[in-house]
XYZ file of N, CA and C in Angstrom:
342
model
N 67.238 104.063 86.772
C 68.105 104.249 87.931
C 68.457 105.210 87.872
N 69.531 105.365 86.890
C 70.132 106.962 86.310
C 69.277 108.126 86.963
N 68.345 108.066 85.875
C 67.222 108.953 85.609
C 66.954 109.439 87.510
N 66.748 108.886 87.944
C 66.332 108.886 89.428
C 67.945 109.198 90.403
N 68.799 109.044 89.682
C 69.943 109.522 90.530
C 70.180 110.942 90.287
N 70.169 111.138 88.788
C 70.101 112.615 88.353
C 69.040 113.568 88.897
N 67.799 113.214 89.062
C 66.756 114.121 89.273
C 67.211 114.101 90.913
N 67.639 113.144 91.945
C 67.720 113.444 93.161
C 68.870 115.001 93.186
N 70.191 114.510 92.403
C 71.392 115.281 92.424
C 70.828 116.447 92.006
N 70.192 117.079 90.899
C 69.418 118.475 90.756
C 69.121 118.682 91.993
N 68.264 118.071 92.479
C 67.264 118.505 93.574
C 68.311 119.080 94.850
N 69.376 118.453 95.252
C 70.290 118.353 96.058
C 71.316 119.812 95.773
N 71.250 119.933 94.491
C 72.064 120.991 94.025
C 71.301 122.414 94.138
N 69.873 122.194 94.035
C 68.836 123.427 93.990
C 68.857 123.582 95.952
N 69.074 122.992 96.404
C 68.948 122.967 98.136
C 70.449 123.518 98.265
N 70.939 122.939 97.724
C 72.517 123.533 98.507
C 72.804 124.982 98.093
N 72.425 124.982 96.673
C 73.113 126.276 96.340
C 72.303 127.731 96.840
N 70.921 127.542 97.816
C 70.539 128.768 98.508
C 71.171 128.745 99.896
N 72.248 128.036 100.165
C 73.035 127.862 101.510
C 72.732 129.038 102.266
N 73.279 129.561 101.590
C 73.664 131.118 102.306
C 71.996 131.736 103.005
N 71.191 131.375 102.616
C 69.404 131.394 103.019
C 69.112 130.777 104.052
N 69.509 129.626 104.142
C 69.116 128.900 105.536
C 70.486 128.190 106.619
N 71.739 128.223 105.601
C 72.344 127.962 106.491
C 73.684 128.596 107.188
N 73.986 128.876 108.773
C 75.069 129.363 109.393
C 75.981 129.983 108.235
N 76.721 130.794 108.395
C 77.774 131.409 107.132
C 78.804 130.810 107.027
N 79.096 130.000 108.178
C 80.124 128.974 108.224
C 80.153 127.610 107.510
N 78.891 127.352 107.901
C 77.968 126.095 106.776
C 78.490 126.342 105.544
N 77.495 127.239 105.116
C 77.273 127.927 103.804
C 78.459 128.001 103.030
N 79.760 128.340 103.906
C 81.039 128.563 103.278
C 81.636 127.169 102.797
N 81.236 126.439 104.017
C 81.919 124.870 103.667
C 81.339 124.025 102.419
N 80.058 124.776 102.264
C 79.254 124.066 100.786
C 79.886 124.792 99.650
N 80.220 125.759 99.805
C 80.911 126.583 98.778
C 81.672 126.256 98.067
N 82.637 125.675 99.229
C 84.205 125.607 98.991
C 84.015 123.498 98.511
N 83.034 123.184 98.819
C 82.964 121.833 98.350
C 82.873 121.429 96.955
N 82.261 122.692 95.832
C 82.070 122.493 94.907
C 80.985 120.873 94.750
N 79.932 121.320 95.001
C 78.902 120.330 95.069
C 78.245 120.722 93.267
N 78.407 121.951 93.208
C 77.713 122.023 91.973
C 78.283 121.048 90.819
N 79.423 120.532 90.981
C 80.004 119.771 89.778
C 79.441 118.000 90.045
N 78.752 118.030 91.056
C 77.794 116.547 91.321
C 76.846 116.453 90.060
N 75.953 117.377 89.474
C 75.047 117.178 88.749
C 75.501 116.580 86.894
N 76.677 117.494 86.862
C 77.811 116.984 85.598
C 78.256 115.754 85.843
N 78.458 115.405 86.567
C 79.155 113.469 87.269
C 77.926 112.587 87.479
N 76.913 112.833 87.758
C 75.423 112.065 87.786
C 74.926 111.870 86.163
N 75.371 113.142 85.187
C 74.789 112.770 83.687
C 75.918 112.182 82.959
N 77.318 111.825 83.624
C 78.155 110.911 82.904
C 77.509 109.403 83.129
N 76.961 109.367 83.863
C 76.489 107.510 84.409
C 76.164 106.934 83.441
N 75.597 107.359 82.407
C 75.333 106.412 81.421
C 75.706 106.249 80.190
N 77.206 106.679 79.958
C 78.124 106.235 79.573
C 78.765 104.994 79.911
N 78.801 104.608 81.182
C 78.924 103.312 81.750
C 78.162 102.005 81.224
N 77.072 102.078 81.054
C 76.126 101.398 80.335
C 76.362 100.756 78.659
N 77.084 101.741 77.930
C 77.304 101.343 76.595
C 78.778 100.423 76.567
N 78.551 99.493 75.992
C 79.774 98.969 75.604
C 81.289 99.456 74.814
N 82.010 99.207 75.219
C 83.408 99.749 75.497
C 84.376 98.565 74.722
N 85.343 99.136 74.152
C 86.511 98.283 73.995
C 87.144 97.677 75.407
N 87.719 96.367 74.838
C 88.087 95.524 76.164
C 89.599 96.381 76.162
N 90.280 97.090 75.718
C 91.402 97.761 76.081
C 91.018 98.574 76.922
N 90.037 99.198 76.640
C 89.720 100.597 77.595
C 88.888 100.009 78.896
N 88.370 98.651 79.339
C 87.742 98.228 80.315
C 88.484 98.641 81.608
N 89.477 98.487 82.070
C 89.517 99.082 83.620
C 90.056 100.069 83.584
N 90.539 101.122 82.842
C 89.950 102.611 82.755
C 88.947 103.036 83.277
N 87.943 102.253 82.196
C 86.633 103.070 82.217
C 86.074 102.204 83.934
N 86.043 101.221 84.140
C 85.688 100.379 85.713
C 86.568 101.380 86.598
N 87.625 102.038 86.713
C 88.167 103.150 87.405
C 87.217 104.360 87.310
N 87.182 105.024 86.457
C 86.237 106.082 86.004
C 84.896 106.165 86.608
N 84.192 104.902 86.271
C 82.787 104.415 86.900
C 82.998 104.707 88.511
N 84.023 103.853 89.516
C 84.168 103.926 90.456
C 84.364 105.242 91.029
N 84.991 106.294 90.458
C 85.385 107.472 90.917
C 84.057 108.641 90.734
N 83.371 108.326 90.093
C 82.022 108.965 89.252
C 81.228 108.460 90.630
N 80.879 107.774 91.227
C 80.338 106.819 92.316
C 80.233 107.155 93.335
N 81.945 107.422 93.491
C 82.746 107.733 95.276
C 82.053 109.257 95.042
N 82.404 110.141 93.786
C 81.886 111.318 93.889
C 80.956 112.112 94.470
N 79.974 111.229 93.578
C 78.740 111.317 94.094
C 78.139 111.092 95.360
N 78.706 110.006 95.999
C 78.637 109.417 97.315
C 79.320 110.506 98.338
N 80.561 111.263 97.954
C 81.143 112.050 98.843
C 80.138 113.570 99.070
N 79.807 113.617 97.714
C 78.973 115.078 97.582
C 77.724 114.781 98.474
N 77.251 113.822 98.649
C 76.170 113.569 99.667
C 76.549 113.475 101.434
N 77.546 113.237 101.155
C 77.880 113.136 102.867
C 78.372 114.574 102.971
N 79.436 115.521 102.366
C 79.259 116.319 102.511
C 77.980 117.239 102.562
N 77.075 117.432 102.113
C 75.844 117.982 101.974
C 75.596 117.932 103.662
N 75.417 116.427 104.090
C 74.946 115.812 105.298
C 75.459 116.509 106.335
N 76.621 116.479 106.555
C 77.782 117.558 107.511
C 77.712 118.629 107.443
N 77.283 119.367 106.426
C 77.138 120.725 106.368
C 75.882 121.304 106.849
N 74.686 120.411 106.521
C 73.698 120.541 107.226
C 73.398 120.375 108.855
N 74.134 119.319 109.203
C 74.332 119.020 110.503
C 75.781 119.835 111.349
N 76.500 120.548 110.672
C 77.421 121.249 111.277
C 77.564 121.956 112.417
N 77.062 122.382 112.781
C 76.425 123.231 114.362
C 76.736 122.221 115.409
N 75.336 121.017 115.116
C 75.232 120.056 115.938
C 76.744 119.395 116.201
N 77.160 118.848 115.379
C 78.674 118.318 115.342
C 79.880 119.014 116.155
N 79.804 120.295 115.939
C 80.492 121.589 116.554
C 80.358 121.262 118.151
N 79.283 121.224 118.838
C 78.753 121.375 119.993
C 79.340 120.026 120.543
N 79.347 119.139 119.950
C 79.629 117.580 120.572
C 80.811 117.164 119.940
N 81.942 117.738 119.102
C 83.021 116.788 118.229
C 83.536 115.918 118.931
N 83.620 116.066 120.444
C 85.149 115.187 121.032
C 84.078 113.779 121.048
N 82.737 113.790 121.213
C 81.607 112.430 121.192
C 82.363 111.443 120.159
N 82.571 111.810 118.942
C 83.031 110.926 117.860
C 84.064 110.128 118.377
N 84.987 110.808 118.870
C 86.354 109.755 119.200
C 86.255 109.252 120.706
N 85.716 109.524 121.342
C 85.415 109.122 122.846
C 84.196 108.182 122.853
N 83.211 108.529 122.422
C 82.045 107.601 122.889
C 82.379 106.361 121.697
N 81.911 104.463 122.679
C 81.987 103.366 122.099
C 80.925 103.336 121.664
N 80.443 102.832 120.232
C 79.480 102.145 119.676
C 78.279 101.482 120.650
N 77.206 101.791 120.121
C 76.237 101.838 120.963
C 76.533 99.680 121.006
N 76.030 99.160 120.083
C 76.341 97.819 120.540
C 77.573 97.578 120.732
N 78.829 98.059 121.002
C 79.717 97.846 121.757
C 78.997 98.222 123.653
N 78.642 99.021 123.688
C 77.648 99.497 125.090
C 76.775 98.516 125.891
N 76.030 98.486 124.897
C 75.102 96.977 124.979
C 75.684 95.721 125.441
N 76.441 95.169 124.769
C 77.631 93.916 124.919
C 78.375 93.961 126.660
N 78.697 95.452 126.361
C 79.208 95.139 127.680
C 78.535 95.102 129.013
N 77.041 95.679 128.853
C 75.994 95.653 129.981
C 75.716 94.358 130.117
N 75.269 93.539 128.992
C 74.459 92.232 128.956
C 75.839 91.080 129.968
N 77.295 91.308 129.222
C 78.062 90.562 129.999
C 77.966 90.972 131.616
N 78.020 92.181 131.705
C 78.385 92.002 133.510
C 76.958 91.899 134.236
N 75.794 91.693 133.488
C 74.553 91.248 134.220
C 74.833 89.563 134.241
N 75.181 89.357 132.871
C 74.931 87.657 133.076
C 75.981 86.652 133.863
N 77.088 87.949 134.574
C 78.430 87.331 134.762
C 77.819 86.707 136.553
């Protein structure tokens, strides 16, 4: 599993590294500022958490493991949002205004049933 995470992270790094060629300038600059180049390094440390470690280090190692996973997840989300940056900017207010689909459907079914 760790090899797949590393391979996926490396592929993402190759993709976003060329952002100035495919992404709008603003989005490419956001990607550069996000420092996603560090993600591959984080991915390579995942195997460190499979090895046994002294109980005195357990809490710190657990925290570091969660931080590593969180960093990898945040990197994926940053890449996703930058790829869709232009679409988001067109309708940024919709994120705050619109109700979730499940909420709208529930309200409709209640009014129909009444």
